Every structure is written in structure tokens, then in C-alpha cells.
């Protein structure tokens, strides 16, 4: 039985970048399929552009960026830039209280790095946010040091 694949921020960013590149190409889905020598079907191209079904695979990403006259490396850099934009949008859409909590976590982690603050003062539930927005290695060390 197939399970639904959950998209993450990289999947959405890749979809956004490819969609823009394919729009600039100005070809129909059928023409795009022909440009990939049938490696990516027109229905799959439509699904990728619309964000339906599974996220884009690496092979599809490379082929579609190539037919769009964009080096895959350049497309990947565009994806990473888009991820930063999406993360910033997510941060800015938070309430001031949520942002203050995240900033407080950053300050606690900075203080913990520069002194011997006990890890008992760090709430494990807040470390999940630190992992998403902060230093993952330091967050992992904090978990390991916890009693």
C-alpha cells in the first residue's frame, strides 16, 4: 500500500524554482516531455509544476533544469535561496510571542556555549525549535548532556 509522502520546505522550494524555469521556457507540457526524450512525462511535469503527488526526484530536477537552459547547480542554488526566503516568511508570520521564544532559545544556547550553564535549565521541548532555527550540533550536544 502506498503512503502519502510529506513534503518539506526543500520540496516546495524545488517546485517553485522549477515552475518558474518551466514558465520561462514557454513550452507546452508535451513539448517539455519531448525535450526530455520522454524521461519525464507531460503528466509528471504538470504534477511537479502544480505540486501534486510526490515531490520532484533528483533525476527529474536535473533534466527539467537542463531543458530550461539552466545548469542544475544554478537551479540548486536558486532552491537554496528559495528555502531561505520561505524560512524567513515562516519566521515573520509568527506572532511576536513566538519570535521572542525563539530569540530566547538562541540567547540561552549562546550563553550555554560561552559558560557552564546547567542543561537542567533548558526545556527539552524548546530544543526542537533550536534545531530548526539554530545550531543543530549544539542542540544535539545539549540532548546528550541532559540527565
N, CA and C of each residue as an Amber inpcrd file, in Angstrom:
protein
   441
   0.8400000  -1.1810000   0.0000000   0.0000000   0.0000000   0.0000000
   0.8850000   1.2430000   0.0000000   0.6120000   2.1510000  -0.8780000
   1.4070000   3.3740000  -0.9800000   1.0610000   4.3340000   0.1520000
   2.0690000   5.0060000   0.6390000   1.8480000   6.0010000   1.6780000
   2.0630000   7.3900000   1.0810000   1.3640000   8.3500000   1.6240000
   1.4910000   9.7200000   1.1460000   2.8300000  10.2840000   1.6180000
   3.5500000  10.8620000   0.6860000   4.8340000  11.4710000   1.0030000
   4.5870000  12.8790000   1.5150000   5.1820000  13.1900000   2.6480000
   5.0350000  14.5320000   3.1950000   6.1210000  15.4330000   2.6250000
   5.6990000  16.5480000   2.0860000   6.6240000  17.4990000   1.5000000
   7.2890000  18.3120000   2.5990000   8.5600000  18.6580000   2.4060000
   9.2150000  19.5760000   3.3320000   9.5640000  20.8610000   2.5910000
  10.2280000  21.7520000   3.2550000  10.4890000  23.0750000   2.7010000
  11.3420000  23.0070000   1.4340000  12.2510000  22.0200000   1.3580000
  13.0820000  21.8660000   0.1640000  12.2440000  21.4280000  -1.0410000
  11.2590000  20.5800000  -0.7950000  10.3770000  20.1300000  -1.8780000
   9.5790000  21.2930000  -2.4450000   9.0430000  22.1290000  -1.5660000
   8.2770000  23.2910000  -2.0310000   9.1750000  24.2770000  -2.7750000
  10.3850000  24.4700000  -2.2730000  11.3140000  25.3840000  -2.9350000
  11.6930000  24.8600000  -4.3190000  11.9520000  23.5600000  -4.4410000
  12.2960000  22.9690000  -5.7410000  11.1290000  23.1220000  -6.7130000
   9.9180000  22.9000000  -6.2230000   8.7400000  23.0780000  -7.0790000
   8.6400000  24.5170000  -7.5720000   8.8360000  25.4750000  -6.6650000
   8.7480000  26.8890000  -7.0390000   9.7860000  27.2590000  -8.0980000
  11.0190000  26.7970000  -7.9020000  12.0920000  27.1260000  -8.8380000
  11.8250000  26.4940000 -10.1980000  11.4950000  25.1930000 -10.2090000
  11.2300000  24.5250000 -11.4860000  10.0290000  25.1310000 -12.1980000
   9.0170000  25.4630000 -11.4550000   7.8380000  26.0640000 -12.0520000
   8.2060000  27.3710000 -12.7600000   9.0150000  28.1840000 -12.1000000
   9.4610000  29.4360000 -12.7100000  10.3090000  29.2060000 -13.9500000
  11.2380000  28.2460000 -13.8670000  12.0870000  27.9450000 -15.0160000
  11.2720000  27.4280000 -16.1910000  10.3190000  26.5540000 -15.9100000
   9.4990000  25.9900000 -16.9780000   8.5590000  27.0440000 -17.5730000
   8.0880000  27.9690000 -16.7500000   7.2740000  29.0760000 -17.2740000
   8.0880000  29.9330000 -18.2300000   9.3570000  30.1970000 -17.8610000
  10.2320000  30.9910000 -18.7240000  10.5040000  30.2730000 -20.0450000
  10.5450000  28.9430000 -20.0000000  10.7750000  28.1570000 -21.2140000
   9.6490000  28.3760000 -22.2170000   8.4270000  28.4790000 -21.7230000
   7.2890000  28.7900000 -22.5660000   6.8270000  27.6580000 -23.4600000
   7.2020000  26.4410000 -23.1660000   6.7930000  25.2870000 -23.9740000
   5.6050000  24.5970000 -23.3100000   4.8740000  23.8250000 -24.1170000
   3.7710000  23.0400000 -23.5600000   4.3480000  21.8360000 -22.8090000
   3.5140000  21.2130000 -22.0000000   3.9530000  20.0240000 -21.2760000
   4.4040000  18.9370000 -22.2430000   3.7120000  18.7880000 -23.3450000
   4.0630000  17.7730000 -24.3390000   5.4280000  18.0950000 -24.9630000
   5.6710000  19.3730000 -25.2620000   6.9700000  19.7670000 -25.8050000
   8.0870000  19.5330000 -24.7870000   7.7990000  19.8070000 -23.5030000
   8.7920000  19.5600000 -22.4560000   9.1070000  18.0750000 -22.3620000
   8.0740000  17.2380000 -22.4760000   8.2880000  15.7850000 -22.4600000
   9.2120000  15.3940000 -23.6090000   8.9800000  15.9550000 -24.7950000
   9.8300000  15.6510000 -25.9450000  11.2650000  16.1230000 -25.7200000
  11.4370000  17.2740000 -25.0660000  12.7820000  17.7740000 -24.7810000
  13.5470000  16.8640000 -23.8210000  12.8240000  16.1470000 -22.9640000
  13.4750000  15.2010000 -22.0470000  13.5690000  13.8050000 -22.6570000
  13.2670000  13.6810000 -23.9440000  13.2500000  12.4030000 -24.6580000
  12.3370000  11.3870000 -23.9520000  11.2450000  11.8840000 -23.3870000
  10.2660000  11.0210000 -22.7480000  10.6440000  10.5580000 -21.3570000
  11.7800000  11.0200000 -20.8370000  12.2190000  10.6120000 -19.4910000
  11.2800000  11.1570000 -18.4110000  10.6970000  12.3150000 -18.6600000
   9.7230000  12.9020000 -17.7440000   8.4530000  13.1330000 -18.5620000
   7.3780000  12.4710000 -18.2000000   6.1410000  12.5550000 -18.9680000
   5.4570000  13.9030000 -18.7610000   4.5900000  14.2370000 -19.7070000
   3.8990000  15.5220000 -19.6060000   3.0370000  15.5900000 -18.3450000
   2.4200000  14.4660000 -17.9620000   1.5820000  14.4830000 -16.7570000
   2.4350000  14.6560000 -15.4990000   3.6430000  14.0910000 -15.5050000
   4.5370000  14.2590000 -14.3550000   5.0290000  15.7060000 -14.2880000
   5.3080000  16.2950000 -15.4350000   5.7240000  17.6990000 -15.4540000
   4.6070000  18.5730000 -14.8880000   3.3720000  18.2950000 -15.2890000
   2.2220000  19.0420000 -14.7700000   2.1270000  18.8610000 -13.2460000
   2.2770000  17.6080000 -12.7750000   2.2060000  17.3460000 -11.3340000
   3.3040000  18.0860000 -10.5750000   4.4980000  18.1210000 -11.1420000
   5.6050000  18.8220000 -10.4820000   5.2920000  20.3170000 -10.3990000
   4.8580000  20.9040000 -11.5090000   4.5540000  22.3360000 -11.5260000
   3.4260000  22.6980000 -10.5660000   2.4310000  21.8160000 -10.4570000
   1.2690000  22.1120000  -9.6190000   1.4570000  21.6660000  -8.1720000
   2.5310000  20.9220000  -7.8990000   2.7740000  20.4460000  -6.5410000
   1.8850000  19.2800000  -6.1630000   1.5000000  18.4870000  -7.1390000
   0.6590000  17.3170000  -6.8830000   1.5270000  16.0730000  -6.6900000
   0.9940000  15.1270000  -5.9580000   1.6230000  13.8200000  -5.7620000
   2.9910000  13.9590000  -5.1130000   3.9670000  13.2030000  -5.6080000
   5.2890000  13.1590000  -4.9710000   6.1370000  14.3740000  -5.3520000
   7.0500000  14.7610000  -4.4650000   7.9860000  15.8430000  -4.8070000
   8.8690000  15.4300000  -5.9870000   9.5120000  16.4050000  -6.5840000
  10.3820000  16.1470000  -7.7250000  11.5770000  15.2940000  -7.2970000
  11.9100000  14.3110000  -8.1170000  13.0900000  13.4800000  -7.8660000
  14.3120000  14.2060000  -8.4140000  15.4780000  13.8070000  -7.9390000
  16.7180000  14.4450000  -8.3810000  16.8920000  14.3170000  -9.8860000
  16.6340000  13.1460000 -10.4410000  16.7850000  12.9500000 -11.8880000
  15.8430000  13.8680000 -12.6660000  14.6330000  14.0290000 -12.1830000
  13.6790000  14.9260000 -12.8340000  14.1400000  16.3760000 -12.7230000
  14.6350000  16.7290000 -11.5520000  15.1140000  18.0870000 -11.3040000
  16.2420000  18.4400000 -12.2760000  17.1810000  17.5290000 -12.4430000
  18.3160000  17.7680000 -13.3310000  17.8490000  17.9030000 -14.7810000
  16.9960000  16.9820000 -15.2140000  16.5160000  17.0250000 -16.6000000
  15.7050000  18.2960000 -16.8820000  14.8140000  18.6330000 -15.9700000
  13.9590000  19.7990000 -16.1990000  14.7380000  21.1050000 -16.1230000
  15.7100000  21.1830000 -15.2300000  16.5100000  22.4100000 -15.1930000
  17.3620000  22.5100000 -16.4530000  17.8520000  21.3730000 -16.9630000
  18.6750000  21.3840000 -18.1800000  17.8660000  21.8300000 -19.4010000
  16.6420000  21.3390000 -19.5420000  15.8510000  21.7620000 -20.7050000
  15.4250000  23.2180000 -20.5940000  15.4890000  23.7530000 -19.3790000
  15.1410000  25.1610000 -19.1580000  16.3520000  26.0700000 -19.3420000
  17.4330000  25.5000000 -19.8830000  18.6590000  26.2540000 -20.1510000
  19.2650000  26.8300000 -18.8760000  19.2140000  26.0250000 -17.8210000
  19.7700000  26.4160000 -16.5290000  20.6180000  25.2510000 -16.0260000
  21.8370000  25.5340000 -15.6440000  22.6670000  24.4710000 -15.0960000
  22.0300000  23.9690000 -13.8020000  22.0530000  22.6580000 -13.5950000
  21.4760000  22.1310000 -12.3570000  22.0710000  22.7540000 -11.0940000
  23.3430000  23.1020000 -11.1340000  23.9760000  23.7540000  -9.9790000
  23.3440000  25.1140000  -9.7160000  23.0900000  25.8570000 -10.7890000
  22.4410000  27.1610000 -10.6370000  21.0210000  26.9850000 -10.0960000
  20.3280000  25.9810000 -10.6040000  18.9630000  25.7180000 -10.1310000
  18.9790000  25.3350000  -8.6550000  19.9650000  24.5360000  -8.2570000
  20.0650000  24.1500000  -6.8500000  20.3270000  25.3660000  -5.9760000
  21.1750000  26.2570000  -6.4230000  21.4120000  27.4960000  -5.6660000
  20.1400000  28.3160000  -5.5610000  19.3490000  28.3160000  -6.6260000
  18.0690000  29.0200000  -6.5790000  17.1310000  28.3700000  -5.5580000
  17.1720000  27.0420000  -5.4740000  16.3480000  26.3280000  -4.4900000
  16.7800000  26.7130000  -3.0840000  18.0820000  26.7370000  -2.8420000
  18.5740000  27.0930000  -1.5020000  18.1960000  28.5320000  -1.1430000
  18.2510000  29.4310000  -2.1210000  17.8140000  30.8090000  -1.8750000
  16.3240000  30.8410000  -1.5460000  15.5490000  30.0460000  -2.2680000
  14.0940000  29.9970000  -2.0260000  13.8040000  29.4260000  -0.6480000
  14.5750000  28.4340000  -0.2080000  14.3950000  27.8780000   1.1330000
  14.6040000  28.9740000   2.1720000  15.6460000  29.7740000   1.9860000
  15.8910000  30.8840000   2.9230000  14.7210000  31.8510000   2.9460000
  14.1760000  32.1550000   1.7690000  13.0180000  33.0470000   1.6960000
  11.8220000  32.4490000   2.4360000  11.5800000  31.1640000   2.2140000
  10.4340000  30.5200000   2.8610000  10.6010000  30.4680000   4.3720000
  11.8370000  30.1860000   4.8280000  12.0750000  30.1680000   6.2750000
  11.8710000  31.5440000   6.8660000  12.3410000  32.5820000   6.1700000
  12.1600000  33.9480000   6.6470000  10.6810000  34.3090000   6.6920000
   9.9260000  33.8990000   5.6520000   8.4850000  34.1580000   5.6360000
   7.8070000  33.4580000   6.8120000   8.2380000  32.2190000   7.0910000
   7.6600000  31.4720000   8.2120000   7.9490000  32.1810000   9.5270000
   9.1860000  32.6610000   9.6930000   9.5630000  33.3680000  10.9160000
   8.7660000  34.6600000  11.0570000   8.6370000  35.3930000   9.9420000
   7.9360000  36.6700000  10.0000000   6.4310000  36.4910000  10.1950000
   5.8970000  35.3260000   9.8300000   4.4680000  35.1000000  10.0140000
   4.1240000  34.6870000  11.4400000   5.1360000  34.4440000  12.2480000
   4.8990000  34.0610000  13.6440000   4.4540000  35.2760000  14.4490000
   3.7860000  35.0010000  15.5440000   3.4210000  36.0900000  16.4450000
   4.6810000  36.5930000  17.1370000   4.5940000  37.7840000  17.6890000
   5.7520000  38.3430000  18.3850000   6.1490000  37.4540000  19.5620000
   5.1810000  36.8400000  20.2020000   5.4530000  35.9450000  21.3250000
   6.2850000  34.7410000  20.8710000   5.9250000  34.1660000  19.7140000
   6.6810000  33.0240000  19.1900000   8.0980000  33.4380000  18.8150000
   8.2360000  34.6160000  18.1910000   9.5690000  35.1000000  17.8310000
  10.4080000  35.3550000  19.0790000   9.7770000  35.9260000  20.1070000
  10.5000000  36.1640000  21.3610000  10.9760000  34.8540000  21.9740000
  10.1460000  33.8140000  21.8880000  10.5380000  32.4980000  22.4150000
  11.7430000  31.9490000  21.6700000  11.7240000  32.0710000  20.3530000
  12.8510000  31.5860000  19.5560000  14.1060000  32.3820000  19.8770000
  13.9790000  33.6940000  19.9830000  15.1340000  34.5240000  20.3150000
  15.6640000  34.1910000  21.7010000  14.7710000  33.8840000  22.6190000
  15.1800000  33.4840000  23.9610000  15.9740000  32.1800000  23.9140000
  15.5280000  31.2620000  23.0920000  16.2480000  29.9960000  22.9400000
  17.6400000  30.2510000  22.3880000  17.7520000  31.1210000  21.3890000
  19.0610000  31.4540000  20.8410000  19.9720000  32.0270000  21.9210000
  19.4300000  32.9330000  22.7030000  20.2270000  33.5520000  23.7670000
  20.6710000  32.5100000  24.7950000  19.7780000  31.5810000  25.1470000
  20.1460000  30.5110000  26.0870000  21.2520000  29.6430000  25.5090000
  21.1430000  29.3210000  24.2310000  22.1660000  28.4850000  23.6000000
  23.5030000  29.2110000  23.5080000  23.4680000  30.5220000  23.2060000
  24.7070000  31.2980000  23.1620000  25.3490000  31.3520000  24.5400000
  24.5290000  31.5760000  25.5550000  25.0520000  31.6260000  26.9100000
  25.6130000  30.2740000  27.3220000  24.9660000  29.2270000  26.9010000
  25.4110000  27.8780000  27.2320000  26.7380000  27.5710000  26.5560000
  26.9530000  28.0940000  25.3680000  28.2040000  27.8710000  24.6620000
  29.3570000  28.5900000  25.3380000  29.0890000  29.7560000  25.8970000
  30.1620000  30.5610000  26.4580000  30.3760000  30.3420000  27.9490000
  29.5100000  29.6020000  28.6230000  29.6940000  29.3530000  30.0520000
  29.2350000  27.9480000  30.3970000  29.3120000  27.6330000  31.6410000
  28.9280000  26.2960000  32.0950000  27.5300000  26.2870000  32.6870000
  26.5500000  26.7600000  31.9570000  25.1730000  26.7510000  32.4180000
  24.6930000  25.3180000  32.4210000  24.0000000  24.9380000  33.4670000
  23.4740000  23.5820000  33.5720000  22.4150000  23.3470000  32.5090000
  22.4130000  22.1480000  31.9220000  21.4050000  21.8160000  30.9220000
  20.0430000  21.5940000  31.5620000  19.9760000  21.5520000  32.8920000
  18.6800000  21.4130000  33.5410000  17.7900000  22.6230000  33.2560000
  18.4110000  23.7700000  32.9460000  17.6300000  24.9690000  32.6900000
  17.0570000  25.0040000  31.2730000  17.4410000  24.0510000  30.4250000
  16.9500000  24.0160000  29.0520000  15.7960000  23.0250000  28.9690000
  14.6470000  23.5230000  28.5900000  13.4620000  22.6820000  28.4250000
  13.6080000  21.8710000  27.1380000  13.5310000  20.5270000  27.2110000
  13.7080000  19.7070000  26.0030000  12.7400000  20.0540000  24.8780000
  11.5380000  20.5030000  25.1990000  10.5790000  20.8230000  24.1410000
  11.0140000  22.0410000  23.3340000  11.7820000  22.9390000  23.9380000
  12.2370000  24.1150000  23.2060000  13.4250000  23.8080000  22.3110000
  14.0950000  22.6960000  22.5450000  15.2450000  22.3570000  21.7250000
  14.8420000  21.9920000  20.3060000  13.5990000  21.5710000  20.1080000
  13.1320000  21.2870000  18.7520000  13.1670000  22.5490000  17.9040000
  12.7680000  23.6780000  18.4840000  12.8370000  24.9410000  17.7640000
  14.2840000  25.3400000  17.5110000  15.1460000  25.0700000  18.4800000
  16.5580000  25.3900000  18.2950000  17.1390000  24.5750000  17.1540000
  16.7120000  23.3450000  17.0160000  17.2010000  22.5160000  15.9160000
  16.7440000  23.0670000  14.5860000  15.5350000  23.6140000  14.5330000
  15.0130000  24.1310000  13.2720000  15.6620000  25.4550000  12.9040000
  15.9110000  26.2980000  13.8950000  16.3860000  27.6420000  13.5950000
  17.8120000  27.9170000  14.0660000  18.4440000  26.9650000  14.7110000
  19.7370000  27.2730000  15.2940000  20.8160000  26.2670000  14.9590000
  21.7360000  26.1590000  15.8560000  22.9070000  25.3180000  15.7020000
  22.5440000  23.8880000  16.0570000  22.4150000  23.0450000  15.0730000
  21.9560000  21.6750000  15.2830000  22.9730000  20.8720000  16.0770000
  24.2600000  21.0910000  15.8120000  25.2820000  20.3520000  16.5530000
  25.2060000  20.6930000  18.0340000  25.0470000  21.9560000  18.3410000
  24.9720000  22.3780000  19.7420000  23.7000000  21.8320000  20.3880000
  22.6170000  21.8080000  19.6370000  21.3620000  21.2660000  20.1510000
  21.5130000  19.7820000  20.4700000  22.2400000  19.0530000  19.6010000
  22.4650000  17.6290000  19.8420000  23.3170000  17.4270000  21.0930000
  24.3330000  18.2620000  21.2700000  25.1700000  18.1720000  22.4640000
  24.3360000  18.4110000  23.7200000  23.3940000  19.3480000  23.6420000
  22.5420000  19.6380000  24.7840000  21.6940000  18.4110000  25.1360000
  21.1980000  17.7190000  24.1240000  20.4490000  16.4920000  24.3940000
  21.3090000  15.4410000  25.0670000  22.5400000  15.2990000  24.5980000
  23.4250000  14.2820000  25.1490000  23.8210000  14.5860000  26.5860000
  23.8950000  15.8760000  26.9300000  24.2870000  16.2700000  28.2650000
  23.1490000  16.2230000  29.2700000  21.9240000  16.0940000  28.7870000
  20.7740000  16.1000000  29.6770000  20.7590000  14.8420000  30.5340000
  20.3000000  14.9730000  31.7900000  20.2720000  13.7960000  32.6850000
  19.2630000  12.7600000  32.2460000
